[in-house]
PDB file of C-alpha atoms in Angstrom:
ATOM      1  CA  GLN A  26      54.541 -21.391 -24.294  1.00 65.00           C
ATOM      2  CA  VAL A  27      53.858 -24.507 -22.277  1.00 63.00           C
ATOM      3  CA  GLN A  28      51.725 -27.014 -24.194  1.00 84.00           C
ATOM      4  CA  LEU A  29      50.427 -29.968 -22.229  1.00 91.00           C
ATOM      5  CA  VAL A  30      48.950 -33.140 -23.695  1.00 92.00           C
ATOM      6  CA  GLU A  31      47.385 -35.803 -21.482  1.00 94.00           C
ATOM      7  CA  SER A  32      46.993 -39.463 -22.351  1.00 95.00           C
ATOM      8  CA  GLY A  33      46.298 -42.779 -20.675  1.00 97.00           C
ATOM      9  CA  GLY A  34      42.656 -42.426 -19.736  1.00 96.00           C
ATOM     10  CA  GLY A  35      40.140 -45.148 -20.353  1.00 97.00           C
ATOM     11  CA  LEU A  36      37.651 -47.568 -18.865  1.00 98.00           C
ATOM     12  CA  VAL A  37      38.696 -49.787 -15.971  1.00 98.00           C
ATOM     13  CA  GLN A  38      36.922 -51.908 -13.383  1.00 98.00           C
ATOM     14  CA  ALA A  39      36.871 -50.929  -9.752  1.00 98.00           C
ATOM     15  CA  GLY A  40      40.075 -52.012  -8.062  1.00 98.00           C
ATOM     16  CA  GLY A  41      42.050 -51.663 -11.249  1.00 98.00           C
ATOM     17  CA  SER A  42      44.848 -49.299 -12.228  1.00 98.00           C
ATOM     18  CA  LEU A  43      45.603 -46.686 -14.847  1.00 98.00           C
ATOM     19  CA  ARG A  44      48.583 -44.461 -15.499  1.00 98.00           C
ATOM     20  CA  LEU A  45      48.008 -41.016 -16.903  1.00 98.00           C
ATOM     21  CA  SER A  46      50.741 -39.129 -18.706  1.00 96.00           C
ATOM     22  CA  CYS A  47      51.134 -35.448 -19.414  1.00 94.00           C
ATOM     23  CA  ALA A  48      53.782 -34.412 -21.902  1.00 90.00           C
ATOM     24  CA  ASP A  49      55.196 -31.052 -22.856  1.00 84.00           C
ATOM     25  CA  SER A  50      57.114 -31.164 -26.094  1.00 71.00           C
ATOM     26  CA  THR A  51      58.276 -27.579 -25.787  1.00 73.00           C
ATOM     27  CA  ARG A  52      60.773 -28.596 -23.049  1.00 66.00           C
ATOM     28  CA  THR A  53      59.903 -25.607 -20.905  1.00 71.00           C
ATOM     29  CA  PHE A  54      57.831 -27.010 -18.062  1.00 75.00           C
ATOM     30  CA  ASN A  55      60.774 -28.502 -16.160  1.00 74.00           C
ATOM     31  CA  THR A  56      60.846 -25.315 -14.084  1.00 78.00           C
ATOM     32  CA  TYR A  57      57.144 -25.451 -13.226  1.00 87.00           C
ATOM     33  CA  ALA A  58      55.305 -27.258 -10.488  1.00 93.00           C
ATOM     34  CA  MET A  59      52.794 -29.651 -12.031  1.00 93.00           C
ATOM     35  CA  GLY A  60      49.406 -30.790 -10.862  1.00 96.00           C
ATOM     36  CA  TRP A  61      46.569 -33.123 -11.719  1.00 98.00           C
ATOM     37  CA  PHE A  62      42.964 -32.094 -11.328  1.00 98.00           C
ATOM     38  CA  ARG A  63      39.683 -33.786 -12.140  1.00 98.00           C
ATOM     39  CA  GLN A  64      36.160 -32.711 -12.941  1.00 98.00           C
ATOM     40  CA  THR A  65      32.793 -34.402 -13.257  1.00 97.00           C
ATOM     41  CA  PRO A  66      29.704 -32.858 -14.877  1.00 93.00           C
ATOM     42  CA  GLY A  67      28.035 -30.272 -12.704  1.00 93.00           C
ATOM     43  CA  LYS A  68      30.904 -30.096 -10.236  1.00 95.00           C
ATOM     44  CA  GLU A  69      33.854 -27.808  -9.810  1.00 95.00           C
ATOM     45  CA  ARG A  70      37.273 -28.994 -10.851  1.00 96.00           C
ATOM     46  CA  GLU A  71      39.073 -30.481  -7.857  1.00 97.00           C
ATOM     47  CA  PHE A  72      42.712 -30.904  -6.962  1.00 97.00           C
ATOM     48  CA  VAL A  73      44.128 -34.423  -7.122  1.00 98.00           C
ATOM     49  CA  ALA A  74      47.909 -34.241  -6.791  1.00 98.00           C
ATOM     50  CA  ALA A  75      50.885 -31.953  -7.331  1.00 97.00           C
ATOM     51  CA  ILE A  76      54.637 -32.237  -7.660  1.00 95.00           C
ATOM     52  CA  ASN A  77      57.229 -29.508  -7.417  1.00 92.00           C
ATOM     53  CA  TRP A  78      59.695 -28.609 -10.158  1.00 87.00           C
ATOM     54  CA  SER A  79      62.415 -30.970  -8.949  1.00 86.00           C
ATOM     55  CA  GLY A  80      60.129 -33.883  -8.118  1.00 88.00           C
ATOM     56  CA  GLY A  81      61.211 -33.754  -4.502  1.00 90.00           C
ATOM     57  CA  ARG A  82      57.890 -32.672  -3.044  1.00 95.00           C
ATOM     58  CA  THR A  83      54.422 -34.043  -3.637  1.00 96.00           C
ATOM     59  CA  ASP A  84      50.958 -33.225  -2.393  1.00 96.00           C
ATOM     60  CA  TYR A  85      47.735 -35.242  -2.593  1.00 97.00           C
ATOM     61  CA  ALA A  86      44.060 -34.797  -1.983  1.00 97.00           C
ATOM     62  CA  ASP A  87      42.851 -36.836   0.978  1.00 97.00           C
ATOM     63  CA  SER A  88      40.559 -38.824  -1.308  1.00 97.00           C
ATOM     64  CA  VAL A  89      43.472 -40.262  -3.308  1.00 98.00           C
ATOM     65  CA  GLN A  90      46.231 -40.378  -0.681  1.00 98.00           C
ATOM     66  CA  GLY A  91      47.794 -43.825  -0.642  1.00 97.00           C
ATOM     67  CA  ARG A  92      46.199 -44.867  -3.950  1.00 98.00           C
ATOM     68  CA  PHE A  93      47.605 -42.358  -6.449  1.00 98.00           C
ATOM     69  CA  THR A  94      51.236 -41.458  -7.088  1.00 98.00           C
ATOM     70  CA  ILE A  95      52.466 -38.436  -9.015  1.00 97.00           C
ATOM     71  CA  SER A  96      55.937 -38.418 -10.554  1.00 95.00           C
ATOM     72  CA  ARG A  97      57.836 -36.614 -13.253  1.00 91.00           C
ATOM     73  CA  ILE A  98      60.683 -37.012 -15.676  1.00 85.00           C
ATOM     74  CA  SER A  99      62.442 -33.914 -16.941  1.00 74.00           C
ATOM     75  CA  ARG A 100      65.128 -34.238 -19.542  1.00 63.00           C
ATOM     76  CA  VAL A 101      66.707 -31.458 -21.544  1.00 58.00           C
ATOM     77  CA  SER A 102      66.923 -33.576 -24.668  1.00 59.00           C
ATOM     78  CA  SER A 103      63.427 -35.049 -24.772  1.00 62.00           C
ATOM     79  CA  LYS A 104      59.841 -34.555 -23.763  1.00 70.00           C
ATOM     80  CA  ASN A 105      59.206 -33.661 -20.173  1.00 82.00           C
ATOM     81  CA  THR A 106      56.479 -35.846 -18.713  1.00 90.00           C
ATOM     82  CA  VAL A 107      54.486 -35.987 -15.514  1.00 94.00           C
ATOM     83  CA  TYR A 108      52.629 -39.165 -14.550  1.00 96.00           C
ATOM     84  CA  LEU A 109      49.729 -40.036 -12.325  1.00 98.00           C
ATOM     85  CA  GLN A 110      49.701 -43.691 -11.311  1.00 98.00           C
ATOM     86  CA  MET A 111      46.211 -44.550 -10.101  1.00 98.00           C
ATOM     87  CA  ASN A 112      45.721 -47.787  -8.173  1.00 98.00           C
ATOM     88  CA  SER A 113      42.725 -49.275  -6.364  1.00 98.00           C
ATOM     89  CA  LEU A 114      40.413 -47.173  -8.495  1.00 98.00           C
ATOM     90  CA  LYS A 115      36.881 -46.526  -7.311  1.00 98.00           C
ATOM     91  CA  PRO A 116      33.770 -45.532  -9.268  1.00 97.00           C
ATOM     92  CA  GLU A 117      33.945 -42.122  -7.594  1.00 97.00           C
ATOM     93  CA  ASP A 118      37.294 -41.552  -9.319  1.00 98.00           C
ATOM     94  CA  THR A 119      35.424 -41.314 -12.626  1.00 98.00           C
ATOM     95  CA  ALA A 120      36.103 -37.881 -14.114  1.00 98.00           C
ATOM     96  CA  VAL A 121      37.943 -35.961 -16.776  1.00 98.00           C
ATOM     97  CA  TYR A 122      41.514 -35.586 -15.557  1.00 98.00           C
ATOM     98  CA  TYR A 123      43.554 -32.509 -16.415  1.00 97.00           C
ATOM     99  CA  CYS A 124      47.212 -31.771 -15.924  1.00 96.00           C
ATOM    100  CA  ALA A 125      48.363 -28.238 -15.269  1.00 95.00           C
ATOM    101  CA  ALA A 126      51.561 -26.259 -14.891  1.00 92.00           C
ATOM    102  CA  ALA A 127      52.038 -23.642 -12.196  1.00 92.00           C
ATOM    103  CA  TYR A 128      54.417 -20.718 -11.953  1.00 86.00           C
ATOM    104  CA  GLY A 129      56.208 -19.715  -8.785  1.00 81.00           C
ATOM    105  CA  THR A 130      57.869 -21.578  -5.951  1.00 83.00           C
ATOM    106  CA  ASN A 131      55.172 -21.510  -3.277  1.00 87.00           C
ATOM    107  CA  TRP A 132      54.369 -24.885  -1.745  1.00 92.00           C
ATOM    108  CA  PRO A 133      51.715 -26.164  -1.601  1.00 92.00           C
ATOM    109  CA  VAL A 134      50.932 -24.543  -4.909  1.00 92.00           C
ATOM    110  CA  PRO A 135      48.106 -21.994  -4.714  1.00 91.00           C
ATOM    111  CA  SER A 136      45.343 -22.963  -7.105  1.00 89.00           C
ATOM    112  CA  ASN A 137      45.538 -19.612  -8.867  1.00 91.00           C
ATOM    113  CA  ASN A 138      49.168 -20.328  -9.831  1.00 93.00           C
ATOM    114  CA  TYR A 139      48.123 -23.001 -12.318  1.00 94.00           C
ATOM    115  CA  VAL A 140      48.138 -21.130 -15.596  1.00 91.00           C
ATOM    116  CA  TYR A 141      48.628 -23.786 -18.274  1.00 91.00           C
ATOM    117  CA  TRP A 142      46.171 -26.622 -18.767  1.00 94.00           C
ATOM    118  CA  GLY A 143      45.911 -29.689 -20.930  1.00 94.00           C
ATOM    119  CA  GLN A 144      42.785 -30.715 -22.803  1.00 94.00           C
ATOM    120  CA  GLY A 145      41.852 -33.492 -20.370  1.00 96.00           C
ATOM    121  CA  THR A 146      41.525 -37.258 -20.558  1.00 97.00           C
ATOM    122  CA  GLN A 147      38.487 -39.284 -19.510  1.00 98.00           C
ATOM    123  CA  VAL A 148      38.794 -41.881 -16.766  1.00 98.00           C
ATOM    124  CA  THR A 149      35.812 -44.138 -16.176  1.00 98.00           C
ATOM    125  CA  VAL A 150      35.733 -46.684 -13.354  1.00 98.00           C
ATOM    126  CA  SER A 151      32.963 -49.248 -13.496  1.00 97.00           C
ATOM    127  CA  SER A 152      31.591 -50.947 -10.403  1.00 94.00           C
TER     128      SER A 152
END
């Protein structure tokens, strides 16, 4: 079973940067596409970025294109990790950020294909 644990959230000033990490210690998610989503109170969870199983394809929401970068490291002998580098942060980026793993090979990944979710990490951007 895929188990995802996010880290790296925190408080940052507008214009600053954060890097989120999502690790799977079970070494099984290297065959899954991975995505980052975010959610604020009272709103639906929204897509942020995705990366395919090999790391060769990425997809971004328009609101973060050019500011955020998703990447992944998959090694047989250690934890598999997906990252979200967030630059030029804005107050509207404030949210709980979740990583997720998706089955299948469709690209872009259909939202319903994300079946494993982490617990989330809070990102707060002050103005």
